Coordinates of C-alpha atoms in Angstrom, one line a residue:
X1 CA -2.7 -14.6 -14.0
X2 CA -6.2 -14.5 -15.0
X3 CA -8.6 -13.7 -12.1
X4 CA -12.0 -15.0 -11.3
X5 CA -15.0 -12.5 -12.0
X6 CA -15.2 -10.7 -9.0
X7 CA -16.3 -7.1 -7.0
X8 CA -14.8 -4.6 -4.2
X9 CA -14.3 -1.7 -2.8
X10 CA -10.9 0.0 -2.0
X11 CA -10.6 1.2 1.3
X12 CA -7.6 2.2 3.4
X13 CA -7.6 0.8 7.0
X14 CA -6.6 4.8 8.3
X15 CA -10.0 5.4 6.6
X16 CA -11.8 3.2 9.3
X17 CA -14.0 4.7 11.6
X18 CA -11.9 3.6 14.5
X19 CA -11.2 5.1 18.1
X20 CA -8.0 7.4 18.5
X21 CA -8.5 8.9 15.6
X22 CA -6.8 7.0 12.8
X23 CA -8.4 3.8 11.6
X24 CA -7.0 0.2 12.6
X25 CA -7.3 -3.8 12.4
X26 CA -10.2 -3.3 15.7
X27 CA -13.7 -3.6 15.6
X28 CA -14.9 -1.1 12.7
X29 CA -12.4 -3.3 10.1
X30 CA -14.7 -6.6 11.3
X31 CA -17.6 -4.6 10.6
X32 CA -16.4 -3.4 7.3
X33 CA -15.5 -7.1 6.5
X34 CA -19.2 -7.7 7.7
X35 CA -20.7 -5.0 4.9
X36 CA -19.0 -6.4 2.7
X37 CA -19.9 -9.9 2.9
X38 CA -23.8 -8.6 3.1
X39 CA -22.8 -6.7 0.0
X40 CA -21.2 -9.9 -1.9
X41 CA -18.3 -8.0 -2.2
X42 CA -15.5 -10.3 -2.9
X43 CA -12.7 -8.1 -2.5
X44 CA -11.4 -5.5 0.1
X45 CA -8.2 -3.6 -1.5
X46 CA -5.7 -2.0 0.7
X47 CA -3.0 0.6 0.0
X48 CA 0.3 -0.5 1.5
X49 CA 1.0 -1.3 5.0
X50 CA 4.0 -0.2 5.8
X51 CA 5.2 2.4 8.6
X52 CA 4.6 5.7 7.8
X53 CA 7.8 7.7 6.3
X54 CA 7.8 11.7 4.9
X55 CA 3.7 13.1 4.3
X56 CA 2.3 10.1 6.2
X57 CA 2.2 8.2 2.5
X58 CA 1.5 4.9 2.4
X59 CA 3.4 4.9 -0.6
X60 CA 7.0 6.8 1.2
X61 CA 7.4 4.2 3.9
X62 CA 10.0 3.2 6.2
X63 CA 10.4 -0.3 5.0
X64 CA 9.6 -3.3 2.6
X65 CA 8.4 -5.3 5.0
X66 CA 7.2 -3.7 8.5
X67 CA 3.8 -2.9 9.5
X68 CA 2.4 0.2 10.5
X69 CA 1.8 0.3 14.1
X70 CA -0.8 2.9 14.0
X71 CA -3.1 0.3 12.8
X72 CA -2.7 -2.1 15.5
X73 CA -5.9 -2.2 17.5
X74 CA -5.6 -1.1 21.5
X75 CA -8.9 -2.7 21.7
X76 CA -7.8 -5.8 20.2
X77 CA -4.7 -6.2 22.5
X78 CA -7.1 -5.4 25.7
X79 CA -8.9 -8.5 24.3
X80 CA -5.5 -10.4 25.0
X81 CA -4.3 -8.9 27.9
X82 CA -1.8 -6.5 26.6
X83 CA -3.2 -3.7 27.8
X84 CA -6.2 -2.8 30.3
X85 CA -9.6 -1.2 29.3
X86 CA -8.8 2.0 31.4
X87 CA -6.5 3.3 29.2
X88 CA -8.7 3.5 26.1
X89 CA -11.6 5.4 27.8
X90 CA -9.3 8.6 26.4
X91 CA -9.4 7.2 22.7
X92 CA -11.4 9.7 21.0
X93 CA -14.3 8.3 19.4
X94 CA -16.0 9.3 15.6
X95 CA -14.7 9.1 11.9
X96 CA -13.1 12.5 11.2
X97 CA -9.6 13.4 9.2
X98 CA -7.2 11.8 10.6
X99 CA -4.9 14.4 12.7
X100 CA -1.4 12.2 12.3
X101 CA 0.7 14.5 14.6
X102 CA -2.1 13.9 17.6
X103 CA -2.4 10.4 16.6
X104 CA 1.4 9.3 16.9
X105 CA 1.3 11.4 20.5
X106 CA -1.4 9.9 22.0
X107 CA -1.5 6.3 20.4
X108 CA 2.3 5.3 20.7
X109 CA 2.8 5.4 24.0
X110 CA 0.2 3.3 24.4
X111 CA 1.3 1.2 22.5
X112 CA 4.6 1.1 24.0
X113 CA 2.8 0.8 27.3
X114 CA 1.3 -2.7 25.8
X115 CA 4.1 -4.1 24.3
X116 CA 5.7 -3.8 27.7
X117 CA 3.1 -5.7 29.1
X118 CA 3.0 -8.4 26.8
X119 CA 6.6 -8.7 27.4
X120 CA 6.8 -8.7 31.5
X121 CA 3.3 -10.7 31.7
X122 CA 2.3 -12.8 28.4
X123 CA 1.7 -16.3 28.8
X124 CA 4.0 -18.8 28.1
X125 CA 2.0 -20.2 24.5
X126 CA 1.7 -16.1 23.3
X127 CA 5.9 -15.4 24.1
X128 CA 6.4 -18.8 22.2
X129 CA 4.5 -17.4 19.3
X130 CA 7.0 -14.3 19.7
X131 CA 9.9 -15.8 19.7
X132 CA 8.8 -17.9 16.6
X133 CA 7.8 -14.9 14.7
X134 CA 11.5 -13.2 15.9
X135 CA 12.9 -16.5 14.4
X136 CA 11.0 -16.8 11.3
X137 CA 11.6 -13.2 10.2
X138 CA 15.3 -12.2 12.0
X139 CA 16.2 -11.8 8.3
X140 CA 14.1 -8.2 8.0
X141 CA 13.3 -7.7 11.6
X142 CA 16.5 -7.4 13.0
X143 CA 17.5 -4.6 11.1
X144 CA 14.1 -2.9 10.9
X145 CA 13.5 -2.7 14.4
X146 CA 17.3 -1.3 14.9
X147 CA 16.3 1.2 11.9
X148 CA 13.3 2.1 13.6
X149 CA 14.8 2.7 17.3
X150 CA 18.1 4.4 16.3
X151 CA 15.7 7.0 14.1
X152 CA 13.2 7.8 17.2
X153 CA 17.2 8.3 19.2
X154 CA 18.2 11.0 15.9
X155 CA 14.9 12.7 16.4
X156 CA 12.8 11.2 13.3
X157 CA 16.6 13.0 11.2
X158 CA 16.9 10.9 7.8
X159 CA 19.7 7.9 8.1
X160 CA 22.3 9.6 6.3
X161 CA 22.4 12.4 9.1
X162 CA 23.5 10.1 11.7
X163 CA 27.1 9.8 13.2
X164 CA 29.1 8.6 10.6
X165 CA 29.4 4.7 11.8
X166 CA 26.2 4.6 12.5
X167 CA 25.1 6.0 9.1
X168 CA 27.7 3.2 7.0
X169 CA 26.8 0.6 9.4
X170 CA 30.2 -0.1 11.3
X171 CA 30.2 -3.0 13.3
X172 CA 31.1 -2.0 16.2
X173 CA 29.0 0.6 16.2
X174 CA 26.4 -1.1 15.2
X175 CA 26.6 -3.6 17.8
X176 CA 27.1 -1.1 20.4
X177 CA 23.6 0.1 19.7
X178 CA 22.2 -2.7 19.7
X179 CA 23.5 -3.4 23.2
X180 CA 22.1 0.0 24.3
X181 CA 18.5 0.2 22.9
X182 CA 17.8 -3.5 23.6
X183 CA 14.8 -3.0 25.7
X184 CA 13.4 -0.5 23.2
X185 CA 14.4 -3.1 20.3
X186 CA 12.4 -6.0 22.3
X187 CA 9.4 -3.1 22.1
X188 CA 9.5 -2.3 18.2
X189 CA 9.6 -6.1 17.5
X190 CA 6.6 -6.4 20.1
X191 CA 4.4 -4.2 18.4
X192 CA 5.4 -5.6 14.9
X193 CA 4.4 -9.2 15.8
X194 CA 1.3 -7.5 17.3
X195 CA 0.6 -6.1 13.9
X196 CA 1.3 -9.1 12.1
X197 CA -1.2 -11.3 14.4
X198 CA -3.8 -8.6 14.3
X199 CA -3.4 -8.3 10.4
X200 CA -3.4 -12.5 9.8
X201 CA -6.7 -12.4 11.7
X202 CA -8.7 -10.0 9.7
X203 CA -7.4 -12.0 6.6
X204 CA -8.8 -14.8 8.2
X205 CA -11.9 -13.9 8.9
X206 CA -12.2 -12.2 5.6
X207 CA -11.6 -15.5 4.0
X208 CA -13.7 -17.3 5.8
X209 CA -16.5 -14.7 4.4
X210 CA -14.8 -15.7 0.8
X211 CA -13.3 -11.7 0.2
X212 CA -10.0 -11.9 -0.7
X213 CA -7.2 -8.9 0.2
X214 CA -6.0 -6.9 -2.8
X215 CA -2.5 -5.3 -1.6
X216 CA -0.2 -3.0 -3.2
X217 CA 3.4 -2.7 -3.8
X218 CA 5.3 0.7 -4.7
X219 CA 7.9 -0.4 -7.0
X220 CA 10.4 2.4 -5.0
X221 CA 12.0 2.8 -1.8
X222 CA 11.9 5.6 0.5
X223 CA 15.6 6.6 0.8
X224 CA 15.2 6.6 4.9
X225 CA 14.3 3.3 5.0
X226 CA 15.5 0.5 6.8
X227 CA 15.8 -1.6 3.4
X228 CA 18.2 1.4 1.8
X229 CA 20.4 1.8 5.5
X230 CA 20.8 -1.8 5.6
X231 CA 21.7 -2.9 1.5
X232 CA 23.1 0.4 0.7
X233 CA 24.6 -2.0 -2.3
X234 CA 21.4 -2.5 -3.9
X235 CA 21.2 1.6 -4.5
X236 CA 22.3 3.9 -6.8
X237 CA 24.3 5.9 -3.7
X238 CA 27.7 7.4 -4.4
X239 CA 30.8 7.6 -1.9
X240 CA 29.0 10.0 0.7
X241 CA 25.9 7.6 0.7
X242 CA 24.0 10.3 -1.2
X243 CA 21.5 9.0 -4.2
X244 CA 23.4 9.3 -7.1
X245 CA 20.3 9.7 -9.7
X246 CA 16.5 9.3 -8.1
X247 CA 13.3 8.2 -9.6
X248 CA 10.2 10.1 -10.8
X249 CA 8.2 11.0 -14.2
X250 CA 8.7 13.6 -17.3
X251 CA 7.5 16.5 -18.2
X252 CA 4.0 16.7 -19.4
X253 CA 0.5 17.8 -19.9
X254 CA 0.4 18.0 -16.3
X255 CA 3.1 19.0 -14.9
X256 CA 6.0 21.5 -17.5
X257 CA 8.7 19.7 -14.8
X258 CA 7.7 16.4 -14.9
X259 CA 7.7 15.0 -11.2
X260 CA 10.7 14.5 -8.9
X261 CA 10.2 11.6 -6.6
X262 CA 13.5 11.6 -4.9
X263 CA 13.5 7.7 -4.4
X264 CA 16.7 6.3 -4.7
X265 CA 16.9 4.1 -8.0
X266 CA 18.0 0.8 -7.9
X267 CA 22.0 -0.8 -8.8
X268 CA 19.7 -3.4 -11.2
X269 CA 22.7 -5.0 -12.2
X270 CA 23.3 -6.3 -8.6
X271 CA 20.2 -6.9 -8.2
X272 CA 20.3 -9.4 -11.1
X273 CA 24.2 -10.7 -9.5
X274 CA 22.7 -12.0 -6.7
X275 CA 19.7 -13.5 -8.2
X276 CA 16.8 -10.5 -7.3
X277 CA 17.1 -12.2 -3.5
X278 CA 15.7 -9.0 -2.2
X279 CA 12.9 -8.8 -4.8
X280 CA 11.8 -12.3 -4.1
X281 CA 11.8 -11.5 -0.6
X282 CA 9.8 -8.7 -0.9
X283 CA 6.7 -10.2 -3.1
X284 CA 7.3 -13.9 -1.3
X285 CA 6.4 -11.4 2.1
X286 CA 3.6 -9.6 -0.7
X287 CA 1.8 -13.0 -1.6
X288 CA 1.9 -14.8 2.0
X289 CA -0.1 -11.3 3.4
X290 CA -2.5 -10.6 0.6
X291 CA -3.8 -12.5 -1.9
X292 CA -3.7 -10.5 -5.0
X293 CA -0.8 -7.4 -5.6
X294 CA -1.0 -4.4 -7.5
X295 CA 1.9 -3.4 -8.9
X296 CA 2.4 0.4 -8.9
X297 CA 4.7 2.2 -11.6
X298 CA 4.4 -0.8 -13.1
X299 CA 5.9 1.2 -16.2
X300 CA 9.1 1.4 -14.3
X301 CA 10.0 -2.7 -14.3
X302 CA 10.3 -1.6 -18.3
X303 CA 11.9 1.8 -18.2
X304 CA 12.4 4.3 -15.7
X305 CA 13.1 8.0 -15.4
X306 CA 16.6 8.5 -14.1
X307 CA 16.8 12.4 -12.9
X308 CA 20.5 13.4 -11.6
X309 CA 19.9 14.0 -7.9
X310 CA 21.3 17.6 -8.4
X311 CA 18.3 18.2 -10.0
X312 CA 15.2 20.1 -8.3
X313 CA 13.1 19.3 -11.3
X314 CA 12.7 15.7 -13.4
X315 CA 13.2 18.1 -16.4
X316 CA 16.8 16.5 -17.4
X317 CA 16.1 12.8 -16.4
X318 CA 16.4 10.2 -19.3
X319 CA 14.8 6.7 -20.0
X320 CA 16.5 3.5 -18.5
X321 CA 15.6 0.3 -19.2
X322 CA 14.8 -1.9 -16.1
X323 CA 14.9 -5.6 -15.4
X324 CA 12.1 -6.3 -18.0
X325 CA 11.1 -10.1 -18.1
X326 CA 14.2 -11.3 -16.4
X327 CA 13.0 -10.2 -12.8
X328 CA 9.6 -12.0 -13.2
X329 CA 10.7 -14.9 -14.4
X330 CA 12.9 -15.5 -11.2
X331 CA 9.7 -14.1 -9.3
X332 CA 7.4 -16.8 -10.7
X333 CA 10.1 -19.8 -10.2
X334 CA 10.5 -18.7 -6.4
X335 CA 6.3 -17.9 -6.6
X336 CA 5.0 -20.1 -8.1
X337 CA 2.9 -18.0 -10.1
X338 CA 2.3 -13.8 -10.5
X339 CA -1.0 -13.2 -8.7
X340 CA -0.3 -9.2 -10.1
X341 CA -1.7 -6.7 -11.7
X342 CA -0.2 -3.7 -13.2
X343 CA -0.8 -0.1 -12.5
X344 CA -0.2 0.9 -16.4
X345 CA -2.0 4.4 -16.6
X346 CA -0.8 7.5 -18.2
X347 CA 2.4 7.5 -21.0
X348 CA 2.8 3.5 -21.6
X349 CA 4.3 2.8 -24.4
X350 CA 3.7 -0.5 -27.0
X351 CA 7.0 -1.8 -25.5
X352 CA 5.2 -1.5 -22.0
X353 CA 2.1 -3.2 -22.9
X354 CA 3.6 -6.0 -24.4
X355 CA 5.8 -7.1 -21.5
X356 CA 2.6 -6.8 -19.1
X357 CA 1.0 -9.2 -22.1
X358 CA 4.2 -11.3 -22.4
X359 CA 3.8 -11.8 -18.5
X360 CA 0.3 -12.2 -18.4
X361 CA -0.6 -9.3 -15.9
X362 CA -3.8 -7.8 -16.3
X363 CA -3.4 -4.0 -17.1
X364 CA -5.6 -1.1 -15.1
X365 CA -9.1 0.8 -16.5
X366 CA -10.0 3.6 -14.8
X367 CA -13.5 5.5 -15.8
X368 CA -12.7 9.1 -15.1
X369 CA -10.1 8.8 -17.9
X370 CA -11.9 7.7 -20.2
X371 CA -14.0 10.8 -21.8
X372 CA -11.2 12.6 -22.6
X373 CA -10.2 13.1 -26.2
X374 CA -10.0 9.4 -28.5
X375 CA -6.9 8.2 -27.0
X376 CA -7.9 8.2 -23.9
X377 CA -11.1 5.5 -25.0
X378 CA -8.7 3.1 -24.0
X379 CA -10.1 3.5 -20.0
X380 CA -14.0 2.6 -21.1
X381 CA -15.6 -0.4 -19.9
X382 CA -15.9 -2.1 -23.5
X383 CA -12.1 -2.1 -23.8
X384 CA -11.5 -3.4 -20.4
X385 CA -11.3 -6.9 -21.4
X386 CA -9.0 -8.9 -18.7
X387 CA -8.7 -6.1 -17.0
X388 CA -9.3 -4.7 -13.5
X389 CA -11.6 -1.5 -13.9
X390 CA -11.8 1.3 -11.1
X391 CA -14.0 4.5 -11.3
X392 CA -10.9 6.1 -9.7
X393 CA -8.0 5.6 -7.8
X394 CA -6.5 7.0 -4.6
X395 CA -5.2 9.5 -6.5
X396 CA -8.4 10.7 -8.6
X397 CA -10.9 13.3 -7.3
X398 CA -14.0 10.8 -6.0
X399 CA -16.2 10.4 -9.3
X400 CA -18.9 13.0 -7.5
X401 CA -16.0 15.7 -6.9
X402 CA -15.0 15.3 -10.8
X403 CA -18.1 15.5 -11.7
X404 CA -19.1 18.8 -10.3
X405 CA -15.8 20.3 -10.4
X406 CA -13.5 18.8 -12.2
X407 CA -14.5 17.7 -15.3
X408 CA -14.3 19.3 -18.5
X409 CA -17.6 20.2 -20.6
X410 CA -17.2 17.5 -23.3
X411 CA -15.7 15.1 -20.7
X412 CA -19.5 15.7 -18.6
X413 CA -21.3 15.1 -22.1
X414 CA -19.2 12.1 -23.3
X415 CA -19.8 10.6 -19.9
X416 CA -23.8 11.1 -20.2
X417 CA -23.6 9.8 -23.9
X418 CA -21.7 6.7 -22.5
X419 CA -23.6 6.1 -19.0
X420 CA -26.8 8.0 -19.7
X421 CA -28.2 10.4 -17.1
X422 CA -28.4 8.4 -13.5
X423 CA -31.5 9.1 -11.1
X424 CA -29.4 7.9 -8.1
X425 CA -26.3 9.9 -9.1
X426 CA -23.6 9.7 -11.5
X427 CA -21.4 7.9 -9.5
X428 CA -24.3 4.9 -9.6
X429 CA -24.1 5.5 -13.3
X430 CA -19.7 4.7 -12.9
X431 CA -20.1 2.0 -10.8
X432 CA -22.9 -0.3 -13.1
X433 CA -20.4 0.5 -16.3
X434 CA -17.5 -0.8 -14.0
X435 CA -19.5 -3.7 -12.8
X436 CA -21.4 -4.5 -15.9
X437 CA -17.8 -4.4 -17.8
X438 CA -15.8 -7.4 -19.0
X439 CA -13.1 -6.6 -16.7
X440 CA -12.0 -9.2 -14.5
X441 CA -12.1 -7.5 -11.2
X442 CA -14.4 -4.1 -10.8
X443 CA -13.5 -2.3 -7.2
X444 CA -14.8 0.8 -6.8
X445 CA -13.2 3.5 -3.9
X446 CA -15.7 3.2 -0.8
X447 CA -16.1 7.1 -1.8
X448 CA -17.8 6.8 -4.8
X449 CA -19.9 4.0 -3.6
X450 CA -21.2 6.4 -1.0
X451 CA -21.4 9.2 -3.6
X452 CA -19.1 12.0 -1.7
X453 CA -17.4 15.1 -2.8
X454 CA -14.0 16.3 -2.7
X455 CA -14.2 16.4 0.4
X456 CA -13.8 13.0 1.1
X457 CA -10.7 13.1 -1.6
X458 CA -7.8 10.6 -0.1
X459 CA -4.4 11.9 -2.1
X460 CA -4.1 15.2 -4.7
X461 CA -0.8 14.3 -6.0
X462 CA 0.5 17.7 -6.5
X463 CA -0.6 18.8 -3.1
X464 CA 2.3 19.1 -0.1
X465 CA 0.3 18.2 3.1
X466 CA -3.7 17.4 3.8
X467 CA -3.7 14.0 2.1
X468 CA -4.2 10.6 3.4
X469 CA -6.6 12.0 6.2
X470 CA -10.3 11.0 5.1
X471 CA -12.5 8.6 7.1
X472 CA -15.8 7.6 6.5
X473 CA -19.0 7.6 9.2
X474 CA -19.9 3.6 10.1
X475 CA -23.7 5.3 10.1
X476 CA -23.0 5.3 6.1
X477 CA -23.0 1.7 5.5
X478 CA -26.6 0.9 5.3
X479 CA -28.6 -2.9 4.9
X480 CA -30.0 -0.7 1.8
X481 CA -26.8 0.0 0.6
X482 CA -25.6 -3.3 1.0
X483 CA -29.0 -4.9 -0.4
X484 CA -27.9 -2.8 -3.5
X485 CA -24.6 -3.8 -4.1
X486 CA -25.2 -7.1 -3.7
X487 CA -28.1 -7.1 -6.3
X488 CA -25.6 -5.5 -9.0
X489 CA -22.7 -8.2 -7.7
X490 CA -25.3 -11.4 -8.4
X491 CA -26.6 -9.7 -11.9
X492 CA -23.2 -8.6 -13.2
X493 CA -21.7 -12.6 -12.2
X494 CA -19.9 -11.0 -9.7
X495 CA -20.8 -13.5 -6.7
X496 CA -17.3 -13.7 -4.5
X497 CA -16.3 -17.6 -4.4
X498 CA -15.4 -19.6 -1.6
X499 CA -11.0 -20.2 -1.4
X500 CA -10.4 -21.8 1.7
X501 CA -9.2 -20.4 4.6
X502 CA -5.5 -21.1 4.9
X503 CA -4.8 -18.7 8.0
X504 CA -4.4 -19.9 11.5
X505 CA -3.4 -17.4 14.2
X506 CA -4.8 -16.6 17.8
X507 CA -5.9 -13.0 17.5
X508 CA -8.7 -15.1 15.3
X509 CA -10.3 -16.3 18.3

């Protein structure tokens, strides 16, 4: 798909500065949609949305197609009588790391408190819109929301530590236990369609503002996940329900073990017997809740690293081919069209490149790669042609923090020779060579746009706890700031353009 020429900034929605200490779809999102549109921005990219599995990743959740339910707003549902104002007074207020264990104790019960509300006292038009969405989506909720309230039961202990016909899904059992946590059930599926309202109004009123949403799709599953409990089939699991092989990277220049993921791989073969139902399910969901997907891993659609689960280390994994072309074919018959782009950085191979080209999927540029030795001039904003362009990812150091710290001597002076030395900081000097690129789409992480440190760093890859924590003071997003962003958007050809606004929900209002 080619994209129009357009600008953004990547920003989580746990990076807002919200109240109760993780960020949420409440006031500071509008107000970030708000800079934004004063900043002819015409993109706001998200990482994904799901609830929050092992390490609080975004990117290790709980299932395909949930929402998180820390970012539901308490504010919002006050708005619409699902909760009174007294109980937020006690939501701290300000825009530091987020402190997950205090979050999930003080936020959930609220929440819970809320969703009990809603259900003894909503109007008659809001429990007709619940019962729709419980309708319209009993074919992931169901199982999801059973997941979920069967896991808080077991203590947060992984699916396949359960009692045994609970754990292989018995009927009985499983029916039992549905009988039993019923009223907790009616909750979870409470607070998703309070998600899912909250979530369709921001979109909207980002539309209406003409910004579209970038999401993003990991191409894995969490192995405790409702999706993996509840198609066990679709899995690479042998006879105890144990993965039989699991996902992650070689060896190489950054790592002498490669990387061990410990996602279950997937029985691609079934998958391709019944048609990739579940895949088209999962990016039909993808498209109707964002309006352009990255693709992460997209490497792994090609081949993938299959380590033997015995393994502690992704030292004896081999290359597997994947579903290749086959898959999106069937996903652009059910779609319609790919509205993707492809996460294709480090090792890609030709074989890689040309099924991305044979797709049409715009491939990935990011700057901080690009100063290396000559292979890595592949990243720079003159070969970025059709492209999306980023100074850095979620997983890079912000451009500032490279810059001072992690950045080699010749990286520092093939960066000046490229950008030339910057008055307002070298992450100014990034962010024009992104903009002024020919890359389709330029977003830049809301970090370097504010030019922090490594402090304000959102994932280290090879770190085991601290990440997904920063947020970002509201007192940082300036009129000047905006007034400057803007002027680079309208001189670059950046202006967003108007799409329509094709979302109609009541938490708009």
């Amino acid at each position: 798909m080619s994209f129009p020429r357009a600008a953004g900034i990547l920003l989580h929605p746990t990076s807002l500065p919200s109240r109760g200490g993780v960020g949420d779809f409440g006031p500071a999102a509008y107000q970030f949609v708000d800079f934004l549109a004063s900043a002819r921005q015409g993109l706001w990219q998200v990482l994904p949305l799901g609830p929050l599995g092992y390490g609080n990743s975004p990117y290790s959740s709980t299932s395909a197609f949930a929402g998180n339910p820390l970012l539901i707003s308490l504010e919002r549902l006050a708005e619409h009588g699902w909760t009174g104002r007294d109980g937020l007074a006690g939501l701290a207020q300000g825009s530091g790391p987020v402190e997950y264990d205090q979050v999930f104790a003080q936020k959930m019960p609220l929440l819970f408190e809320a969703a009990r509300t809603f259900l003894r006292s909503a109007s008659s038009d809001a429990l007709r819109r619940f019962r729709a969405f419980r309708t319209e989506n009993d074919w992931w909720l169901d199982d999801f929301v059973l997941f979920d309230s069967l896991r808080a039961r077991q203590k947060l202990e992984s699916w396949n530590q359960w009692p045994r016909d609970l754990a292989r899904r018995e009927p009985v059992a499983i029916e039992k236990a549905r009988q039993e946590l019923a009223d907790d059930i009616q909750i979870r599926c409470a607070l998703q369609f309070a998600f899912y309202e909250q979530w369709r109004a921001l979109r909207q009123y980002c539309s209406e503002r003409a910004i579209r949403v970038v999401g993003d799709v990991a191409i894995f599953m969490n192995y405790d996940s409702a999706d993996v409990w509840t198609h066990r089939e679709l899995f690479r699991l042998d006879k105890n329900l144990e993965p039989e092989v699991v996902a992650g990277v070689p060896p190489d220049f950054f790592s002498k073990t490669g990387q061990r993921w410990g996602n279950p791989l997937y029985r691609w073969d079934v998958m391709k017997e019944r048609g990739y139902e579940w895949w088209i399910q999962r990016m039909r969901w993808a498209t109707q809740h964002c309006d352009y997907i990255r693709l992460d891993h997209f490497r792994g659609f090609d081949q993938f690293w299959e380590i033997p689960a015995t393994d502690d280390t992704a030292v004896n994994g081999r290359w597997v081919d994947g579903p290749r072309d086959d898959l999106f074919l069937k996903l652009r018959e059910a779609l319609g069209g790919l509205p993707f782009f492809a996460e294709d950085l480090g090792y890609i191979t030709p074989e890689v490149y040309a099924l991305r080209d044979r797709l049409q999927i715009p491939g990935m540029s990011v700057l901080q790669f690009g100063f290396g030795d000559e292979g890595a001039h592949i990243y720079l904003p003159h070969r970025a042609a059709g492209k999306v362009i980023y100074t850095g990812t979620h997983d890079n150091d912000t451009v500032t923090g490279w810059w001072r710290s992690g950045a080699a001597e010749h990286e520092r002076r093939n960066a000046e020779a490229y950008v030339g030395r910057c008055e307002d900081g070298i992450h100014w000097a990034f962010i024009r060579a992104a903009q002024t690129s020919p890359a389709t789409l330029s977003i830049i992480p809301l970090q370097d746009v504010l030019g922090l440190g490594s402090e304000a760093r959102m994932n280290t890859p090879s770190l085991h706890g601290g990440n997904w924590r920063w947020r970002f003071e509201q007192s940082r997003l300036t009129g000047e700031l905006a007034a400057k962003l803007a002027h680079l958007a309208e001189l670059t050809d950046r202006l967003p353009k108007s799409f329509g606004v094709t979302v109609d929900d009541n938490f708009a209002a």
